[in-house]
mmCIF file with all atom_site columns, C-alpha atoms and ligand atoms in Angstrom:
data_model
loop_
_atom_site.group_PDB
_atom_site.id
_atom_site.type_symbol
_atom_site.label_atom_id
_atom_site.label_alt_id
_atom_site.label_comp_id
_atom_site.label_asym_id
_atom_site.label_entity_id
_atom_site.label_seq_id
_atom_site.pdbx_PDB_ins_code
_atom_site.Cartn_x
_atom_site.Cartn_y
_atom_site.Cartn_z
_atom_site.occupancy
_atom_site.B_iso_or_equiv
_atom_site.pdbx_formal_charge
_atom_site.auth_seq_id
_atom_site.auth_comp_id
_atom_site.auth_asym_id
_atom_site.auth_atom_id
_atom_site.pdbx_PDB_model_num
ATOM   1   C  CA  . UNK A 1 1   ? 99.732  11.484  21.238  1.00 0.00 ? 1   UNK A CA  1
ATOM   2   C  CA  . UNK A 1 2   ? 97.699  14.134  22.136  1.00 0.00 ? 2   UNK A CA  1
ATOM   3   C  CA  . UNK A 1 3   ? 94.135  14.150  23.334  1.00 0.00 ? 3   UNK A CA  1
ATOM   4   C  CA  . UNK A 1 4   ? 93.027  16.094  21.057  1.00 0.00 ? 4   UNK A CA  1
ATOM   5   C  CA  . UNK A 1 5   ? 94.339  13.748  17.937  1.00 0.00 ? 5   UNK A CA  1
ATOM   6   C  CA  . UNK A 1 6   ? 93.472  10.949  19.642  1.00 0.00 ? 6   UNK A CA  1
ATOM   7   C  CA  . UNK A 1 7   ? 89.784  12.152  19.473  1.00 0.00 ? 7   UNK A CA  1
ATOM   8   C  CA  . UNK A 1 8   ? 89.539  13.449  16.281  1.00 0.00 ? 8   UNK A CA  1
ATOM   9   C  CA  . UNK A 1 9   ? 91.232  9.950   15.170  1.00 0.00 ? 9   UNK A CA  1
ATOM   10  C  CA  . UNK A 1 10  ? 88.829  8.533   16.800  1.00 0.00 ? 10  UNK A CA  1
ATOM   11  C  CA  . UNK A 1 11  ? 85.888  10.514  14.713  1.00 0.00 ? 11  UNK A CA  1
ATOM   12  C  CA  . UNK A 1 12  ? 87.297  10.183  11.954  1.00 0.00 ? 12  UNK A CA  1
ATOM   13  C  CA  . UNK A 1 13  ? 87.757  6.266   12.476  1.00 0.00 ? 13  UNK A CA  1
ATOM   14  C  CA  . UNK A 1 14  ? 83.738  6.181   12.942  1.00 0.00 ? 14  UNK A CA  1
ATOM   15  C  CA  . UNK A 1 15  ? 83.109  7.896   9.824   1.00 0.00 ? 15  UNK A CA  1
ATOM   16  C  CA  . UNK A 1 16  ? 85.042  5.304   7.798   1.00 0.00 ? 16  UNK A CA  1
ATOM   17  C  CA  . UNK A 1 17  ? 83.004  2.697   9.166   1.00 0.00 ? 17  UNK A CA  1
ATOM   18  C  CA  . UNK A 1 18  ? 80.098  4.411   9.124   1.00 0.00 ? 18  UNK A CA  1
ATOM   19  C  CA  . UNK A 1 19  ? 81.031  4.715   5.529   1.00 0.00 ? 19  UNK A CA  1
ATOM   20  C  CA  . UNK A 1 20  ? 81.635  1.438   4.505   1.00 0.00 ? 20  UNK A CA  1
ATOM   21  C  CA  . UNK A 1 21  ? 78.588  0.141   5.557   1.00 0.00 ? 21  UNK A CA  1
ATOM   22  C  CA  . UNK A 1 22  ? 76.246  2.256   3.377   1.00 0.00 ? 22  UNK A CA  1
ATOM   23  C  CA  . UNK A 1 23  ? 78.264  1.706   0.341   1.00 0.00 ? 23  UNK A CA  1
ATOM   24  C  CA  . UNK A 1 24  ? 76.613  -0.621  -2.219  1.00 0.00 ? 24  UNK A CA  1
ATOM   25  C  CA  . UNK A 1 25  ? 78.101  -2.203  -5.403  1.00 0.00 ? 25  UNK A CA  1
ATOM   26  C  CA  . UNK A 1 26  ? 76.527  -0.080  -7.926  1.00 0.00 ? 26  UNK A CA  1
ATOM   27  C  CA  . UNK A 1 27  ? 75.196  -2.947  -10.464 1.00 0.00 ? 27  UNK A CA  1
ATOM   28  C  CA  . UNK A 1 28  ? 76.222  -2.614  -13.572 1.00 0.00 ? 28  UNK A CA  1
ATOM   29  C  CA  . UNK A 1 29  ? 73.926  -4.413  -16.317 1.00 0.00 ? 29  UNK A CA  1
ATOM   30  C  CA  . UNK A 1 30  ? 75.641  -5.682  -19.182 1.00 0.00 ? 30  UNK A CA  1
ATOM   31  C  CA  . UNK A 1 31  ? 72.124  -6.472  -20.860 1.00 0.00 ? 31  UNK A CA  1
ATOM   32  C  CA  . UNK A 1 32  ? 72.199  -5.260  -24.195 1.00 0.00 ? 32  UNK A CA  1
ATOM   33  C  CA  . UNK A 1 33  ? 68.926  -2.454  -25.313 1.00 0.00 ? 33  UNK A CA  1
ATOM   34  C  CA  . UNK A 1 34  ? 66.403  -4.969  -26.552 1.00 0.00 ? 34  UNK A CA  1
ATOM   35  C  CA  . UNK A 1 35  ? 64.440  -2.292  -28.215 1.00 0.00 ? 35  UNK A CA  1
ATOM   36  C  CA  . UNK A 1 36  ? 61.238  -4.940  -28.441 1.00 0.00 ? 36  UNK A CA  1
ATOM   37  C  CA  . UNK A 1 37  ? 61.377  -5.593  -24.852 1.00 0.00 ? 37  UNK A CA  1
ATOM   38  C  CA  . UNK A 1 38  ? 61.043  -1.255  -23.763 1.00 0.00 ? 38  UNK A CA  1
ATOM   39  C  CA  . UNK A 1 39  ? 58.236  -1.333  -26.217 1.00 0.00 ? 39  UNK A CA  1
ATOM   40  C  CA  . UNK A 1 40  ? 55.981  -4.234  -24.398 1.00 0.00 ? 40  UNK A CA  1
ATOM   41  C  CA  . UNK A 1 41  ? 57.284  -2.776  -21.075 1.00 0.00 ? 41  UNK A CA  1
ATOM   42  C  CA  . UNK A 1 42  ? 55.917  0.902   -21.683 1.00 0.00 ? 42  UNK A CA  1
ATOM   43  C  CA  . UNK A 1 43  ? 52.796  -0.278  -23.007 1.00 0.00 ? 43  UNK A CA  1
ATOM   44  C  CA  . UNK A 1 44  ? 52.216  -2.996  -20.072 1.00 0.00 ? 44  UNK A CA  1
ATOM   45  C  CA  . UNK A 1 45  ? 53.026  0.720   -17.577 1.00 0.00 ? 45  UNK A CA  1
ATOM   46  C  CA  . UNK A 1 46  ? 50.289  2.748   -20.189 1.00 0.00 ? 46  UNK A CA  1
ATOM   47  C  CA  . UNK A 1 47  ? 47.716  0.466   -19.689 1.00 0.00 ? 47  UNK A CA  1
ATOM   48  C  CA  . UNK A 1 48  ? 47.903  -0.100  -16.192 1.00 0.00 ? 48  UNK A CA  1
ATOM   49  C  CA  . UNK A 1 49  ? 48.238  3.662   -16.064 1.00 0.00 ? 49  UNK A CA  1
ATOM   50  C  CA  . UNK A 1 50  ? 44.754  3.621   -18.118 1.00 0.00 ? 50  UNK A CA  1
ATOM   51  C  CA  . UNK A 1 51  ? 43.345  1.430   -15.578 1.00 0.00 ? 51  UNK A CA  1
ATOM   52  C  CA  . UNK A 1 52  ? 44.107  3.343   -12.653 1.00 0.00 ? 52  UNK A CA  1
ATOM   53  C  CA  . UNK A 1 53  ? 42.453  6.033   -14.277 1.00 0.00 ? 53  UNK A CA  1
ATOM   54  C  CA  . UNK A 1 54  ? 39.156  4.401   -15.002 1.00 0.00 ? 54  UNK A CA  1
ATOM   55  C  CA  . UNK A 1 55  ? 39.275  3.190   -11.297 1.00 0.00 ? 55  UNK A CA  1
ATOM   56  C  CA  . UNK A 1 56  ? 39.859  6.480   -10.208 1.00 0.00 ? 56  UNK A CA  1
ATOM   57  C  CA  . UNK A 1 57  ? 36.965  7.694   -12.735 1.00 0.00 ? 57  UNK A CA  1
ATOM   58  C  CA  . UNK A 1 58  ? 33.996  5.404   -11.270 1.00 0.00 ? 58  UNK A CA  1
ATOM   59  C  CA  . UNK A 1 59  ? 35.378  5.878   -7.874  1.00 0.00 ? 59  UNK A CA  1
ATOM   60  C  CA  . UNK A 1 60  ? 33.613  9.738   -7.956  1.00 0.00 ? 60  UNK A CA  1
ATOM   61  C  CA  . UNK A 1 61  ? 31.157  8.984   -10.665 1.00 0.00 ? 61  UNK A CA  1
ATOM   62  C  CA  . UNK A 1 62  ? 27.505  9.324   -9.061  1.00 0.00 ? 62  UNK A CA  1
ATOM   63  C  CA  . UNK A 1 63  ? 26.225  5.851   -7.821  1.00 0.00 ? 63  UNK A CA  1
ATOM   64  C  CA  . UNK A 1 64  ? 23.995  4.246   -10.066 1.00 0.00 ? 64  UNK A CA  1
ATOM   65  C  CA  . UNK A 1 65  ? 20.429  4.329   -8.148  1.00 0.00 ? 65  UNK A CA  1
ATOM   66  C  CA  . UNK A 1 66  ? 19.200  0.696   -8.762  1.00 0.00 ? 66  UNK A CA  1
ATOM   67  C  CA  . UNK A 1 67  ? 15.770  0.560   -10.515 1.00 0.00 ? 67  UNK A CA  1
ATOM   68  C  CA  . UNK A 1 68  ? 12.932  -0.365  -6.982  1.00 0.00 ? 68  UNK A CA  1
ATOM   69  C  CA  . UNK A 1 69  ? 10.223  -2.965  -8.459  1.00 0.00 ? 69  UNK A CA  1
ATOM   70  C  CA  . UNK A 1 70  ? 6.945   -2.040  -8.188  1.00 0.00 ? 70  UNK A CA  1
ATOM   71  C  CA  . UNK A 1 71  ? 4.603   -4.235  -6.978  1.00 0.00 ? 71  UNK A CA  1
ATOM   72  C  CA  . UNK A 1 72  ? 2.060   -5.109  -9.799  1.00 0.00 ? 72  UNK A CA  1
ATOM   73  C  CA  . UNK A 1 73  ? -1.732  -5.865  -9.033  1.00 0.00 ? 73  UNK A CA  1
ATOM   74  C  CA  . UNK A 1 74  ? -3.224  -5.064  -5.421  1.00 0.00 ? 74  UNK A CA  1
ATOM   75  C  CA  . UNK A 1 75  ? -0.767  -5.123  -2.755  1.00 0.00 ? 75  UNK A CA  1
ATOM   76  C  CA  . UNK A 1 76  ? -2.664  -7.306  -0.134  1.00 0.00 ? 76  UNK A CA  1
ATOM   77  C  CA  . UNK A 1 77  ? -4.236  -10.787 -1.740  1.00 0.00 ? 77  UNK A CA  1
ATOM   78  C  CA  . UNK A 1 78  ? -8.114  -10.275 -1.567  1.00 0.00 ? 78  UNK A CA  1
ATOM   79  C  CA  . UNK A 1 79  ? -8.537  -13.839 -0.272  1.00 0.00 ? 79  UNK A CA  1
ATOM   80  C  CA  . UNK A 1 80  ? -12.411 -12.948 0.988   1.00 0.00 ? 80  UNK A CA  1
ATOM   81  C  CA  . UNK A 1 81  ? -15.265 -10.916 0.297   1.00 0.00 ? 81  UNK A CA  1
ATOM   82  C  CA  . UNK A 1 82  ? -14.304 -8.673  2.932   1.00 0.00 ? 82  UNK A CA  1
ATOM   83  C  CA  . UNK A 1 83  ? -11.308 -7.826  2.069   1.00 0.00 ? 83  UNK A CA  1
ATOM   84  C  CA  . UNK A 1 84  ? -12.258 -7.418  -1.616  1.00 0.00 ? 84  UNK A CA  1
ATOM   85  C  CA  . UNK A 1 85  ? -14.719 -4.604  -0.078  1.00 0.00 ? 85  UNK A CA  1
ATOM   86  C  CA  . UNK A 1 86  ? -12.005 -2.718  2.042   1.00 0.00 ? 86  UNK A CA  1
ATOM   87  C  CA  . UNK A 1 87  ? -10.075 -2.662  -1.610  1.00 0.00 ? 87  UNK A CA  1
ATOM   88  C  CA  . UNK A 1 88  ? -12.854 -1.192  -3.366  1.00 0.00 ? 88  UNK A CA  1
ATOM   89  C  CA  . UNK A 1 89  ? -13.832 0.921   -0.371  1.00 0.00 ? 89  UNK A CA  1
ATOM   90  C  CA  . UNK A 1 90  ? -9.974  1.828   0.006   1.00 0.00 ? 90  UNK A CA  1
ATOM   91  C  CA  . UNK A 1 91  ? -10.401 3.003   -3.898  1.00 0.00 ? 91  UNK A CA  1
ATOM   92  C  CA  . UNK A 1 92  ? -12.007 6.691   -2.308  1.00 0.00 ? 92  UNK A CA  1
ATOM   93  C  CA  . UNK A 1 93  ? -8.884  6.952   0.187   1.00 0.00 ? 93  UNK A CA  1
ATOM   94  C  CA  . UNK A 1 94  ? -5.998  6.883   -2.062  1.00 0.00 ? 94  UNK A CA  1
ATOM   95  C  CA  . UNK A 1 95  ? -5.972  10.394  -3.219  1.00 0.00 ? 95  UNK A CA  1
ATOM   96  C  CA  . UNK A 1 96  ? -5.379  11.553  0.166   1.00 0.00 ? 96  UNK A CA  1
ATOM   97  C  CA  . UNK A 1 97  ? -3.739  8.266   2.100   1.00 0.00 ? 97  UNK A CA  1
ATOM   98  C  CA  . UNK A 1 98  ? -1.828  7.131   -0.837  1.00 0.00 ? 98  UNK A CA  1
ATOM   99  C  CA  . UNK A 1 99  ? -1.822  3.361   -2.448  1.00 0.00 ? 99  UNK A CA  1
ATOM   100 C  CA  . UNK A 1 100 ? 0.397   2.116   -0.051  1.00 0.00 ? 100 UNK A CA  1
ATOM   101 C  CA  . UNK A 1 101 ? -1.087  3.629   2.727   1.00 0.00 ? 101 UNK A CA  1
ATOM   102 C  CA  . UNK A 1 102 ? 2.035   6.015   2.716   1.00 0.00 ? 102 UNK A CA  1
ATOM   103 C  CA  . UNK A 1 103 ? 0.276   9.317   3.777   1.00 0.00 ? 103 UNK A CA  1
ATOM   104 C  CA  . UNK A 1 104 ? 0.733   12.219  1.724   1.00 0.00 ? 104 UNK A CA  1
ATOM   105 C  CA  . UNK A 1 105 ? 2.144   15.475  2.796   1.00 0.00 ? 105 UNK A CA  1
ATOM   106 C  CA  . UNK A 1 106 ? 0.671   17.948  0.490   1.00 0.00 ? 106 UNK A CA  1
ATOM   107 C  CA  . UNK A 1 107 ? -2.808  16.752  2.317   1.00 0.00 ? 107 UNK A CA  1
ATOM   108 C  CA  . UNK A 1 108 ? -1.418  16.746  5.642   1.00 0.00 ? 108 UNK A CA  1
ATOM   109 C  CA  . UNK A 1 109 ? -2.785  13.186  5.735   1.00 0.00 ? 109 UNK A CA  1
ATOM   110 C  CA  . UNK A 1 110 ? -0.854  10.437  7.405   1.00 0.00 ? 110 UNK A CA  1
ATOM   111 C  CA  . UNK A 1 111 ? 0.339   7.170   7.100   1.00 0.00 ? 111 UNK A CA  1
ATOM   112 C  CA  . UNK A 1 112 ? -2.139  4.524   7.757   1.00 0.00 ? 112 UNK A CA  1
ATOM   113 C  CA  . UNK A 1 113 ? -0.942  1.119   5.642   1.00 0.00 ? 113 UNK A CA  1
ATOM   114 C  CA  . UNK A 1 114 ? -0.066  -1.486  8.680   1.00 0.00 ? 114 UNK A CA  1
ATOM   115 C  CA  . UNK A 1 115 ? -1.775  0.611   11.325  1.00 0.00 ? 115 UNK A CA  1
ATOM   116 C  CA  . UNK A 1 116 ? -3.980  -2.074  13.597  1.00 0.00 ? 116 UNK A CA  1
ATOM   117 C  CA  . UNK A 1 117 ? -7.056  -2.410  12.714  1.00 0.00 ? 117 UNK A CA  1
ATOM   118 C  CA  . UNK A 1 118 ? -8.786  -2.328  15.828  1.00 0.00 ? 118 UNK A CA  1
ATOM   119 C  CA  . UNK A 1 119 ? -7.225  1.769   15.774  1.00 0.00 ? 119 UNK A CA  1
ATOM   120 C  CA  . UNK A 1 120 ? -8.818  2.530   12.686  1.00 0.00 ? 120 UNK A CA  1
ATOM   121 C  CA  . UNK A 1 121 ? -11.891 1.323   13.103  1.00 0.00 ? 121 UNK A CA  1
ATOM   122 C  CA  . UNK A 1 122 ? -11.870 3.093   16.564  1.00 0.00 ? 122 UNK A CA  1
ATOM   123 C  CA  . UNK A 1 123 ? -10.455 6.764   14.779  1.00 0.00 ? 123 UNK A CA  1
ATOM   124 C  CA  . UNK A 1 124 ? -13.066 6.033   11.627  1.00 0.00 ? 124 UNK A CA  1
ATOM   125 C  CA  . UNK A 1 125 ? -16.023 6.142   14.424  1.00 0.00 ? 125 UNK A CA  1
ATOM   126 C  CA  . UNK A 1 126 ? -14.770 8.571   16.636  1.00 0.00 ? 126 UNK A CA  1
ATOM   127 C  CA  . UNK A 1 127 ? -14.553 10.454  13.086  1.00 0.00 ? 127 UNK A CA  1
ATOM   128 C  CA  . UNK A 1 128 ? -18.130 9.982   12.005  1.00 0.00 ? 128 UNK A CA  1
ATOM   129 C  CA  . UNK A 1 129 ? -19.619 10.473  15.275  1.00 0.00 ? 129 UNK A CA  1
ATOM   130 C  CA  . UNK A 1 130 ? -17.501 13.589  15.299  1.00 0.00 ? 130 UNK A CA  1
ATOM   131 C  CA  . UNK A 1 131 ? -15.645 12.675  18.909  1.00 0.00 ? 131 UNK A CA  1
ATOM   132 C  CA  . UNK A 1 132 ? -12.502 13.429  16.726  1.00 0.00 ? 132 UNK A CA  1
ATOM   133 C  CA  . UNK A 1 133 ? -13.138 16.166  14.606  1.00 0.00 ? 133 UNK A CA  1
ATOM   134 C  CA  . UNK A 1 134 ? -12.017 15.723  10.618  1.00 0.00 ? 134 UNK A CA  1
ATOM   135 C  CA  . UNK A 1 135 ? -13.613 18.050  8.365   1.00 0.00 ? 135 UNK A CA  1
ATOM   136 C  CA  . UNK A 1 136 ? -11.900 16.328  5.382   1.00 0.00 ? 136 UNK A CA  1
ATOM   137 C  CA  . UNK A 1 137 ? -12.806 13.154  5.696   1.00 0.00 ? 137 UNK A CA  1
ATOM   138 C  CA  . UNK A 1 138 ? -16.514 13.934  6.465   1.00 0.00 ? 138 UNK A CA  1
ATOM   139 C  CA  . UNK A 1 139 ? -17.459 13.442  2.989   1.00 0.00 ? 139 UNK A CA  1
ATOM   140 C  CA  . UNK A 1 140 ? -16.142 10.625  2.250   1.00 0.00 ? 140 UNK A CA  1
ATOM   141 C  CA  . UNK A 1 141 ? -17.001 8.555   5.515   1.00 0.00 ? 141 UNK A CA  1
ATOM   142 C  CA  . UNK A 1 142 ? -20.332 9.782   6.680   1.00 0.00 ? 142 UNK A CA  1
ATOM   143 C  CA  . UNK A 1 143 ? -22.221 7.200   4.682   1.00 0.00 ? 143 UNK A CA  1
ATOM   144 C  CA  . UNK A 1 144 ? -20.196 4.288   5.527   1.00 0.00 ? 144 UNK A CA  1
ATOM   145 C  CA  . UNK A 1 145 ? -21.780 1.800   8.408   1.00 0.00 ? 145 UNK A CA  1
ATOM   146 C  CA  . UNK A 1 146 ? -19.513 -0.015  10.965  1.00 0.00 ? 146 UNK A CA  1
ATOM   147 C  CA  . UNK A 1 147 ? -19.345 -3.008  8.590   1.00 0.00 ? 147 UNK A CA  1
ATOM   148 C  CA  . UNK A 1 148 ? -17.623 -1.021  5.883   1.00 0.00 ? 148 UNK A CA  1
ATOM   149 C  CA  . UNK A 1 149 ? -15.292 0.450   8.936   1.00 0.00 ? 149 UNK A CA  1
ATOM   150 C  CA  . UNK A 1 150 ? -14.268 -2.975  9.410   1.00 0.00 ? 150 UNK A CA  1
ATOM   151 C  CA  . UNK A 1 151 ? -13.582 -4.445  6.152   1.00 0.00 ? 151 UNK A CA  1
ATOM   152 C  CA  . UNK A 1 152 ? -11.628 -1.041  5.443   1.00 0.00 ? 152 UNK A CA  1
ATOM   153 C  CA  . UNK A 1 153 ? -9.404  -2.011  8.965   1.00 0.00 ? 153 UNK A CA  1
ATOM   154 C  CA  . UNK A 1 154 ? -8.954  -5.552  7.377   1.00 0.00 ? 154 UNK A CA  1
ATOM   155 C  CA  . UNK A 1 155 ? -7.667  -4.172  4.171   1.00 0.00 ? 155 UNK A CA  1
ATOM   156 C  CA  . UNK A 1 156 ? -5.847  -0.795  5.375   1.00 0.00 ? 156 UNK A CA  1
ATOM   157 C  CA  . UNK A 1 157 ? -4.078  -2.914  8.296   1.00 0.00 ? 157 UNK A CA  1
ATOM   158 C  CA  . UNK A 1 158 ? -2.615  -5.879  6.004   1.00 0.00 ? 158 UNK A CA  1
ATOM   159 C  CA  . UNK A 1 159 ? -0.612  -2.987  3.448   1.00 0.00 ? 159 UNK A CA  1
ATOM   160 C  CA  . UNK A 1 160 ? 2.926   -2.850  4.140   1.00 0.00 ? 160 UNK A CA  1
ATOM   161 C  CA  . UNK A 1 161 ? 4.006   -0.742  6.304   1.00 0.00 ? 161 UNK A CA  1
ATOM   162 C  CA  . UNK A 1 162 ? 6.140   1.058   4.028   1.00 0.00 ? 162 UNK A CA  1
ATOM   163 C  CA  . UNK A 1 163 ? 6.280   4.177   6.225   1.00 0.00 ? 163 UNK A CA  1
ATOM   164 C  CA  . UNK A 1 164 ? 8.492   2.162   8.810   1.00 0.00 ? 164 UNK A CA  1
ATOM   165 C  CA  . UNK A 1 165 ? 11.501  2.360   7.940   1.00 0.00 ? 165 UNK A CA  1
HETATM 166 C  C1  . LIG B 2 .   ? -9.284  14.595  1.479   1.00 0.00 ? 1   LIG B C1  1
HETATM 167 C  C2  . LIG B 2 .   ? -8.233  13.820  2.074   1.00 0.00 ? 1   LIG B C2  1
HETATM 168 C  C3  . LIG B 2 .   ? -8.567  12.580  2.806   1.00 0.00 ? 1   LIG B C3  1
HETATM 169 C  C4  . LIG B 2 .   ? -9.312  11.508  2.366   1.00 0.00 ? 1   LIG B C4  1
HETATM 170 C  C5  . LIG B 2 .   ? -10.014 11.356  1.027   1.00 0.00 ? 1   LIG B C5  1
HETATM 171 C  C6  . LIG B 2 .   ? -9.262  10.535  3.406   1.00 0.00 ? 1   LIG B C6  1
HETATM 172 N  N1  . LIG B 2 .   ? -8.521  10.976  4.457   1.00 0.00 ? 1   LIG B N1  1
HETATM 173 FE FE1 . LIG B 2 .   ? -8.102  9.960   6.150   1.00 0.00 ? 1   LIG B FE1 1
HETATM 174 N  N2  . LIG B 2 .   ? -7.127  11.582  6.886   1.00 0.00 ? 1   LIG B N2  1
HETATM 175 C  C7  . LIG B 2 .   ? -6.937  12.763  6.210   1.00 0.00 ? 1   LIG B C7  1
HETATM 176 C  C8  . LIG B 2 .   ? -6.267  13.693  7.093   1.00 0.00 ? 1   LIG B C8  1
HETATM 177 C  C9  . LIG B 2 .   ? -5.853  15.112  6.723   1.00 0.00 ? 1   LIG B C9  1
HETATM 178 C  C10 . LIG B 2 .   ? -6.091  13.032  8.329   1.00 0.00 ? 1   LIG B C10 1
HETATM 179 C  C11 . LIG B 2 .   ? -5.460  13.599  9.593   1.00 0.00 ? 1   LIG B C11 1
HETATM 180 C  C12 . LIG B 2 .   ? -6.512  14.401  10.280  1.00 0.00 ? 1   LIG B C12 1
HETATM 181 C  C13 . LIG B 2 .   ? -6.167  14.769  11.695  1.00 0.00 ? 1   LIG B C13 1
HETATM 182 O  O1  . LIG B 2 .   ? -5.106  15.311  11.925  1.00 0.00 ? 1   LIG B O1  1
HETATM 183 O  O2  . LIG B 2 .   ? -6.999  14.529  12.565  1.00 0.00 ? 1   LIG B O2  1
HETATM 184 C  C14 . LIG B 2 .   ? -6.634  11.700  8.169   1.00 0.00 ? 1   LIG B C14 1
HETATM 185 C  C15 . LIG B 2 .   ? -6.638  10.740  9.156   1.00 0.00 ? 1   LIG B C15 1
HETATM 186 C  C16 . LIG B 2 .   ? -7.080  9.463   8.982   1.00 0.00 ? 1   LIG B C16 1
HETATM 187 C  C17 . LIG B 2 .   ? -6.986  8.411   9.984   1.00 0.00 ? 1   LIG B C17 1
HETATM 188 C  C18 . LIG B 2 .   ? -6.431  8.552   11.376  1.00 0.00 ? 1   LIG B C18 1
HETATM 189 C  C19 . LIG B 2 .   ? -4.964  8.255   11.355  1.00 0.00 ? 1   LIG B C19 1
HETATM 190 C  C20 . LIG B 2 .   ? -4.337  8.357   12.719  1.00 0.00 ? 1   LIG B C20 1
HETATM 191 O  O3  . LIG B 2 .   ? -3.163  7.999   12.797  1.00 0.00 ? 1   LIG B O3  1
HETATM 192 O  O4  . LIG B 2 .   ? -4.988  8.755   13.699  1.00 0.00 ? 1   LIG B O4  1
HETATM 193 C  C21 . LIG B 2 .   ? -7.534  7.292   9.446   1.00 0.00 ? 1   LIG B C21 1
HETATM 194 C  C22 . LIG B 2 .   ? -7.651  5.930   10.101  1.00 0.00 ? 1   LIG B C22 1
HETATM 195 C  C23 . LIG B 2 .   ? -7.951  7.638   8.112   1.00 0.00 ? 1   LIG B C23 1
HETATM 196 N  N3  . LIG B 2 .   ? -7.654  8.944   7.847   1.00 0.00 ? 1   LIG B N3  1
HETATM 197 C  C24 . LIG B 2 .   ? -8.575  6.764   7.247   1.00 0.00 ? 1   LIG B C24 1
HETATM 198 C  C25 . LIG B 2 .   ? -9.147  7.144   6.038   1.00 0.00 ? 1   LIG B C25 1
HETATM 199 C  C26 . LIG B 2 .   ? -9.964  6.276   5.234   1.00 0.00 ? 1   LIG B C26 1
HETATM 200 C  C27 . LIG B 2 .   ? -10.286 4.829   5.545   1.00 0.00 ? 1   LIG B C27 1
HETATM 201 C  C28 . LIG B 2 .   ? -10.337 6.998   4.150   1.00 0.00 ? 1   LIG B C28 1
HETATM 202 C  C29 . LIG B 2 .   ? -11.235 6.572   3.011   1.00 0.00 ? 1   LIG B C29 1
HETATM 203 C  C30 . LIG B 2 .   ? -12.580 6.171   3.357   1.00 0.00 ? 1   LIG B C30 1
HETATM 204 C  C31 . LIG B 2 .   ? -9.746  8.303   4.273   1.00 0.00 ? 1   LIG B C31 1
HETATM 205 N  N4  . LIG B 2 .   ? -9.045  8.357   5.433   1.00 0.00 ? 1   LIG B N4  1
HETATM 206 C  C32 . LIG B 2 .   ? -9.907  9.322   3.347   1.00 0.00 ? 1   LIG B C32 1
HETATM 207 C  C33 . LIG B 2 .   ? -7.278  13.029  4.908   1.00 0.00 ? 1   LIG B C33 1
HETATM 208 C  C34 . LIG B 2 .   ? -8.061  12.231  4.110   1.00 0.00 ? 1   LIG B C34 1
#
C-alpha cells in the first residue's frame, strides 16, 4: 500500500467518524394534529408577544414625575413671640428672597432660608449702616431696629435649607 492511499484512507477514516458523531435520530412524532391544542398554543405565544410589547412600550415612555407635597401653613412652628415677628417681618422679604428662603434669580437675590443667624443679623447691619452697600434692600430695612434684625435671624435661619441640595 502506498503512502499516498494510506493517507487519504486515513482522511477519509476521520471523516466517517467525524460523521457519526454529529448525526442525530431525527424524531419523528407520531402525535396526531390536535387542532384545539395549536389554538391555545398560538394564543398563549400572542399574548406573551402582547406583553413584551407593553414592556417594551413603558420602558421609553417618559417617567411619570411624582406629584412633591407642599408644605401647608408656615414652614417653621412659631413657638414664641419672636419668632411670630420674624414671620410677619419675613412677610416684606418674600417677593425678593422667596417663601422658602430659596433666592430668586430674576432679582439677583440669594438664598438665605438656613443661613446662621448670627450672619444675617451681621449682613442686615452692615446693610443699614451701609458698610455693605444694598440699594435694594434700603427700603425695606432702614426702619427696622436690631431687635427686628434678630427675630428676622431666628425665623430666616430655622427655614429649610432647601437650596442645599
Ligand atoms: C427688592 C428685593 C429684595 C428684598 C425685598 C429683600 N432683599 Fe435681601 N437681598 C436682595 C439682593 C439683590 C441681595 C444681594 C445683594 C448683594 O449682592 O449684596 C440680598 C441680600 C440679602 C442678604 C445677604 C445674603 C448673603 O448671603 O450675604 C440677606 C441676609 C438678606 N438679603 C435679607 C433680607 C431680608 C431679611 C429682607 C426683608 C426685610 C430682604 N432681604 C428683602 C434683594 C432683596
Amino acid at each position: 500500500m502506498g503512502r499516498l492511499t494510506f493517507f487519504l484512507l486515513t482522511i477519509v477514516g476521520l471523516f466517517a467518524v467525524y460523521s457519526l458523531k454529529s448525526y442525530q435520530a431525527i424524531e419523528v412524532n407520531n402525535e396526531r394534529f390536535d387542532f384545539e391544542k395549536a389554538k391555545k398554543s398560538h394564543t398563549e405565544k400572542v399574548l406573551e408577544i402582547e406583553k413584551l410589547h407593553v414592556a417594551a412600550a413603558m420602558r421609553y415612555a417618559p417617567k411619570v414625575v411624582e406629584e412633591v407635597e407642599v408644605v401647608q401653613g408656615p414652614l417653621v412652628e412659631l413657638s414664641t413671640p419672636e419668632l411670630q415677628k420674624g414671620h410677619d417681618l419675613y412677610g416684606k422679604c418674600v417677593v425678593c428672597h422667596g417663601k422658602r428662603g430659596e433666592g430668586k434669580k430674576s432679582q439677583n437675590a440669594p438664598a438665605i432660608g438656613g443661613q446662621f443667624d448670627w450672619y444675617i443679623v451681621s449682613q442686615l447691619q452692615n446693610m443699614k449702616n451701609k458698610t455693605r452697600i444694598n440699594k435694594v434692600m434700603d427700603p425695606y430695612i432702614k426702619k427696622l431696629s436690631d431687635s427686628d434684625f434678630n427675630d428676622l435671624a431666628n425665623y430666616i435661619s430655622k427655614l429649610p435649607k432647601a437650596w442645599a441640595k
